[in-house]
CSV table of C-alpha atoms in Angstrom, one decimal:
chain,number,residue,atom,x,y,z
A,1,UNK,CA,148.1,65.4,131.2
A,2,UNK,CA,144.4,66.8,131.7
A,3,UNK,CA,141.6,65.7,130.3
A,4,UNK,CA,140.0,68.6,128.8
A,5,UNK,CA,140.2,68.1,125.0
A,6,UNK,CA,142.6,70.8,123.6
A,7,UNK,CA,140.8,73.5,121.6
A,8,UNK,CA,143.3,74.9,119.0
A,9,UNK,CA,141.5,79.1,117.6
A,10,UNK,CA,142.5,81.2,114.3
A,11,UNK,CA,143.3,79.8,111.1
A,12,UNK,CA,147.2,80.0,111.4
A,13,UNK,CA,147.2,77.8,114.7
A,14,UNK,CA,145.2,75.3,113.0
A,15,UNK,CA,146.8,75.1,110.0
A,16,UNK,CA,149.8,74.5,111.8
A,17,UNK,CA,148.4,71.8,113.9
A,18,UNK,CA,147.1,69.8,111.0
A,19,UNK,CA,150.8,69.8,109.2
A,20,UNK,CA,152.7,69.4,112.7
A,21,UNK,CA,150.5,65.8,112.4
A,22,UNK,CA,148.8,66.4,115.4
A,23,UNK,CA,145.6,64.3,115.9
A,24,UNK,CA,142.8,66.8,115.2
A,25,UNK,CA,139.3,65.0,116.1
A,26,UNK,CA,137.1,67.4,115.1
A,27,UNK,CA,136.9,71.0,112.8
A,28,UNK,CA,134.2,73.6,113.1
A,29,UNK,CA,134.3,75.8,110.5
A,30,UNK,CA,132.0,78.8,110.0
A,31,UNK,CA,129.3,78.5,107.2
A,32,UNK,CA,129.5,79.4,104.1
A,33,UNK,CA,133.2,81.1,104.5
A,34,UNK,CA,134.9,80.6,101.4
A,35,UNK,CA,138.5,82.2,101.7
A,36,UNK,CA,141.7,80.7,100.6
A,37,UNK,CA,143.1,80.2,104.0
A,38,UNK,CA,139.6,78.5,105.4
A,39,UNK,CA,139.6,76.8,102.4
A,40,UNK,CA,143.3,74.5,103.1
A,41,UNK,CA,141.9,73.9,106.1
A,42,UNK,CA,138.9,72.2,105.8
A,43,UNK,CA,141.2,70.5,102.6
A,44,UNK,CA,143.5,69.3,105.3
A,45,UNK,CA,140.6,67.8,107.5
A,46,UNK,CA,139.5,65.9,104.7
A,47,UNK,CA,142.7,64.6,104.3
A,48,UNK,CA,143.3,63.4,107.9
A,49,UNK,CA,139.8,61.5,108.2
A,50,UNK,CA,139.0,65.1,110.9
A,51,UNK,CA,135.3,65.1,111.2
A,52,UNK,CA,133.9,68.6,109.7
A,53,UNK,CA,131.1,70.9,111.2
A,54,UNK,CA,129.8,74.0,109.5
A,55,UNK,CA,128.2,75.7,111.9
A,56,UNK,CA,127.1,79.5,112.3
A,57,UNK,CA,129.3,82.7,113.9
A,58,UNK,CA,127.1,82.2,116.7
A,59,UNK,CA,128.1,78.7,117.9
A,60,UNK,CA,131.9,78.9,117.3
A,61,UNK,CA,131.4,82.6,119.5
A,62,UNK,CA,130.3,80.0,122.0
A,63,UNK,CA,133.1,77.3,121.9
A,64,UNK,CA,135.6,79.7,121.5
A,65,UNK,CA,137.9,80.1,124.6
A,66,UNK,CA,140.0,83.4,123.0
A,67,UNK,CA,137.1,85.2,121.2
A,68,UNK,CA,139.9,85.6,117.9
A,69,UNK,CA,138.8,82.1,116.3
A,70,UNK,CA,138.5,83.7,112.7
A,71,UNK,CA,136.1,81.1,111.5
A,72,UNK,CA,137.9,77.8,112.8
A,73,UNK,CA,138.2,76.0,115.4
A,74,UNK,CA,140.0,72.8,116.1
A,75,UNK,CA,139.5,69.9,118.5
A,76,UNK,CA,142.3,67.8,119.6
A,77,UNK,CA,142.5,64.8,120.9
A,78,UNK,CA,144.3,65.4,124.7
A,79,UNK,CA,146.1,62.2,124.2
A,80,UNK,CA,149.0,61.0,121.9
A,81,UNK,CA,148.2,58.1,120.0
A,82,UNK,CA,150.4,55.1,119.5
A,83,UNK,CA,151.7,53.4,116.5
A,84,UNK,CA,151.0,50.0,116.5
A,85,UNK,CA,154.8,49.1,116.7
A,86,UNK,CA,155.0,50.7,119.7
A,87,UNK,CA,152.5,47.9,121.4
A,88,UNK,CA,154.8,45.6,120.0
A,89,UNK,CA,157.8,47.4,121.6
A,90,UNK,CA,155.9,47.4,124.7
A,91,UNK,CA,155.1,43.6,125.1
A,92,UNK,CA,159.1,43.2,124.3
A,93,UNK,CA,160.4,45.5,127.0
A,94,UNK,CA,158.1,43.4,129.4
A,95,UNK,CA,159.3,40.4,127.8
A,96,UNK,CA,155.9,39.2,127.3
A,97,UNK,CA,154.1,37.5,124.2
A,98,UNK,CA,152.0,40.7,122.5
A,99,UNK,CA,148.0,40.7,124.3
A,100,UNK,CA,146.3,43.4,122.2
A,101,UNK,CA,142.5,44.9,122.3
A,102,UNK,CA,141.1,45.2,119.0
A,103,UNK,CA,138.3,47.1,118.9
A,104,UNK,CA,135.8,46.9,115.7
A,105,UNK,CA,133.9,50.7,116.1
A,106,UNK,CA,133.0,51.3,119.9
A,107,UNK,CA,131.1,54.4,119.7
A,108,UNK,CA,130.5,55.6,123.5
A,109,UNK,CA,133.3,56.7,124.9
A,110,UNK,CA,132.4,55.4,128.5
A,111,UNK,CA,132.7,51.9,126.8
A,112,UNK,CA,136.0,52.5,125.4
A,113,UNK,CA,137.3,54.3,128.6
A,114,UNK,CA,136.1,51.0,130.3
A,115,UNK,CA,137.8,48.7,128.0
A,116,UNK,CA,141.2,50.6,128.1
A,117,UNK,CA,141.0,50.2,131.6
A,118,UNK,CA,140.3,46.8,131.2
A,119,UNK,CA,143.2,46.5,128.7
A,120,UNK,CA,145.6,47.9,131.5
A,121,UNK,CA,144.5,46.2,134.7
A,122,UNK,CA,144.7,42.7,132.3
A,123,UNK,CA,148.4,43.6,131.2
A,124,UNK,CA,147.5,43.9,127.5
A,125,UNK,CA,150.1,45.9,126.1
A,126,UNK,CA,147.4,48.1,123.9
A,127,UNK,CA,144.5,49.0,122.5
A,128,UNK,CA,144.0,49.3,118.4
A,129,UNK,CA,141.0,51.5,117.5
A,130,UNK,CA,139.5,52.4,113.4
A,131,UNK,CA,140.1,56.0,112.4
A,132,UNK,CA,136.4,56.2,111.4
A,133,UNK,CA,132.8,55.7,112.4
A,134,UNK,CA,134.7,55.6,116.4
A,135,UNK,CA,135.2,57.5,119.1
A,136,UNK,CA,138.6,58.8,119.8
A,137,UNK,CA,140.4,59.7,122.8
A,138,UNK,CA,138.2,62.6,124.1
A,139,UNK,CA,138.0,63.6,127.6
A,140,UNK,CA,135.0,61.5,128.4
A,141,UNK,CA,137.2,58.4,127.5
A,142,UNK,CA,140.2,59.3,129.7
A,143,UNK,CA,137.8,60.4,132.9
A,144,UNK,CA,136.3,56.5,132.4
A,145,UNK,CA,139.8,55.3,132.0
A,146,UNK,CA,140.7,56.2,135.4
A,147,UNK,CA,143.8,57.2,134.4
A,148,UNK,CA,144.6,53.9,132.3
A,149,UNK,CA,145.3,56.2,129.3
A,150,UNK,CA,148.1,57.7,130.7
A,151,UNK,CA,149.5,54.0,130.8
A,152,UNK,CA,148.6,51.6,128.3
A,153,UNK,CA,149.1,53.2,124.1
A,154,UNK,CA,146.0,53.2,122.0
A,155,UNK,CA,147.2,53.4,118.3
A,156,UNK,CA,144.6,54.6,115.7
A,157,UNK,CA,145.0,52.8,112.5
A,158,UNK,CA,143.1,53.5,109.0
A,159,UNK,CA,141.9,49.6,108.6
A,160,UNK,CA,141.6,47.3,111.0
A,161,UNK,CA,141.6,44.2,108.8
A,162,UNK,CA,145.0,45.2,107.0
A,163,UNK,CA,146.2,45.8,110.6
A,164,UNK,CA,145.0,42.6,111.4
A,165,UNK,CA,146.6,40.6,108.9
A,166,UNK,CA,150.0,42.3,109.5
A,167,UNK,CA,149.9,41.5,113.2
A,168,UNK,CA,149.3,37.7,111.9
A,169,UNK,CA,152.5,37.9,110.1
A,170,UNK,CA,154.3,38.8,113.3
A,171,UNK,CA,152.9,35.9,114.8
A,172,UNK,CA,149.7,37.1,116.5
A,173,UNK,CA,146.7,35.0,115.8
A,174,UNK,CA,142.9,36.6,117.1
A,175,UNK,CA,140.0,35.5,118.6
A,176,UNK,CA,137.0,37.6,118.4
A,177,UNK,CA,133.9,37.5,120.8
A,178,UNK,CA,130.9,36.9,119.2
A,179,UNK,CA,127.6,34.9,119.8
A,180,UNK,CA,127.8,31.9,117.7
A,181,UNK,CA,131.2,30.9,118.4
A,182,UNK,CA,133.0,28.1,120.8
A,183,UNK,CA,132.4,28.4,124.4
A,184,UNK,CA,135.9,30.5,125.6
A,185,UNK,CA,136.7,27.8,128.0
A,186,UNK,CA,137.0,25.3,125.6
A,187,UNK,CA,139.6,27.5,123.4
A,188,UNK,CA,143.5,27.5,124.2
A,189,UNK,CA,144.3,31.4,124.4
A,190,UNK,CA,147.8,31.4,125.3
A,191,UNK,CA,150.5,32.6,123.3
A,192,UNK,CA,150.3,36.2,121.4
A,193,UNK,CA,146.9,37.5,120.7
A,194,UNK,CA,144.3,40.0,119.8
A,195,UNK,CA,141.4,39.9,120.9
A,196,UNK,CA,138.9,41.8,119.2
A,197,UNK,CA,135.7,43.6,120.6
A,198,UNK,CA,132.8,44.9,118.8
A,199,UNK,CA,130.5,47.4,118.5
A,200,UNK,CA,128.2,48.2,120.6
A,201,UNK,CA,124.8,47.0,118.4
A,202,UNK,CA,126.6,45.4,115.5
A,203,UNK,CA,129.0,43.1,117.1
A,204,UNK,CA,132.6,42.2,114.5
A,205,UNK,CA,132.0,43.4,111.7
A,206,UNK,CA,131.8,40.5,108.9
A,207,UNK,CA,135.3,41.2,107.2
A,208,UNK,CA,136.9,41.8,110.5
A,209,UNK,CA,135.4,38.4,111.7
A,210,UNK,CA,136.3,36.6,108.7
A,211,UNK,CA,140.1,37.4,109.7
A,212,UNK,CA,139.8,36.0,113.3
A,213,UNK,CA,141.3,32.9,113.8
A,214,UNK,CA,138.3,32.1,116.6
A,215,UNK,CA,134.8,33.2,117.7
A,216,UNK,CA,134.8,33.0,121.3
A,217,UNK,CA,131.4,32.8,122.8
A,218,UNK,CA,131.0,34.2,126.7
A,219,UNK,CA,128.2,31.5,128.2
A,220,UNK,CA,125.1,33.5,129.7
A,221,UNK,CA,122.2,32.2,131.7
A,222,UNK,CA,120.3,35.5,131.6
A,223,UNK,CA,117.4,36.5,130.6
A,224,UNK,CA,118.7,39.3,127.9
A,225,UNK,CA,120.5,38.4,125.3
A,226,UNK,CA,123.6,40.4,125.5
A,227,UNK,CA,126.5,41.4,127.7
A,228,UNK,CA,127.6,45.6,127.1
A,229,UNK,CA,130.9,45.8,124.9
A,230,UNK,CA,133.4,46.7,127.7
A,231,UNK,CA,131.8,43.9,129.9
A,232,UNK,CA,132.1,41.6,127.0
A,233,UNK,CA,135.8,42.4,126.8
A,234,UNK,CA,136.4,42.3,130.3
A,235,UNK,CA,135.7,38.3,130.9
A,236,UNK,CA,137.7,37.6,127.8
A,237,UNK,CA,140.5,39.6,128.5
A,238,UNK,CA,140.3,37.4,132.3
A,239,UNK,CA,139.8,34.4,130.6
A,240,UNK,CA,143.1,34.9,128.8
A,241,UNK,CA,145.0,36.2,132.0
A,242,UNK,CA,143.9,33.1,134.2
A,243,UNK,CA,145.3,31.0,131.1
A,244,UNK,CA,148.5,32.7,130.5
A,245,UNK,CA,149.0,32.1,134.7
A,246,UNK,CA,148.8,28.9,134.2
């Protein structure tokens, strides 16, 4: 697969690729343009959590690849997303207790291309990412993936929490990295588990957190106070290899 996102031009073609349950990331829509057809679509968006833009003739002229975009055009992700049973699946075929990324709303897309990478290269079998306030799988994500995305399922679920919990119930318990926690060498990490990353400035967000089962703390010496997101997930996800090795 590419990596160039997939533009999708004229109302029919997106219409069609909203009911056909393609991912659609994005919608620009021209301004102001109230006709019936333009009007499902943008109903559609709203209905598949598709961020909207309004923008003027001008600038959809300009991301238009045909020049026949009749007032919409569509961004879709280049990549399939997973379902979250399909993780499962995956651990299974390998016949390996489930080691899944959670992550709580990483917004740059270089730090979630890291962390799948990350994800692969540790043998997780996936990474779960929110619908909202996120970045998706855009093309800036799979270049920083080197290629991990072609490899390891991401799945794309509404609410992380309720994910969470369900997860629990298939015997996964999570450990989230965050400040104030117990020093990760001191924690046992074997066995199935999530371990969830968070964003960027915010950290896990307070309901996620209240749903781990541990706060891992990463021990630093520095002089700054904090390690970047897909760093931060990288010596967790390596604390948890060198355990499950042993």
């Amino acid at each position: 697969m590419g990596y160039e996102e997939q533009k999708i031009e004229g109302r029919n073609a997106v219409l069609e690729a909203f009911r056909s349950g393609k991912t659609i990331d994005k919608l620009f829509v021209l301004d102001g343009c109230q006709d019936g057809p333009v009007r499902t679509i943008v109903r559609e968006a709203r209905k598949h959590d598709t961020i909207i833009n309004f923008v003027d003739k001008e600038r959809l002229d300009q991301l238009s690849e045909t020049k026949k975009h009749q007032g919409v055009i569509a961004v879709a992700a280049a990549y399939e997303y997973a379902e979250v049973e399909d993780i499962l699946k995956n651990a299974e075929k390998k016949g390996e207790p489930p080691f899944i990324f959670i992550l709580d709303n990483i917004e740059d897309p270089h730090n979630l291309g890291a962390i799948i990478r990350t994800a692969n290269l540790a043998g997780a079998h996936g990474v779960v990412i929110p619908k909202r306030r996120a970045v998706g799988l855009t093309a800036t994500v799979a270049k920083t993936s080197a290629g991990a995305i072609n490899y390891t399922p991401v799945a794309k679920v509404t609410n992380l929490t309720a994910t969470i919990k369900e997860l629990k119930e298939k015997g996964l318990w999570f450990v989230c990295a965050d400040m104030g926690g117990t020093e990760m060498y001191k924690l046992d990490l074997k066995g199935p588990i999530g371990l969830v990353i968070g964003n960027e400035g915010e950290g896990v967000s307070k309901l996620v957190k209240e749903n781990c089962d541990f706060i891992a703390s990463i021990p630093m010496k520095g002089d700054i106070d904090s390690l970047n997101a897909s760093v931060a997930a990288g010596v967790l996800a390596y604390e948890i290899v060198r355990q499950r090795l042993q």
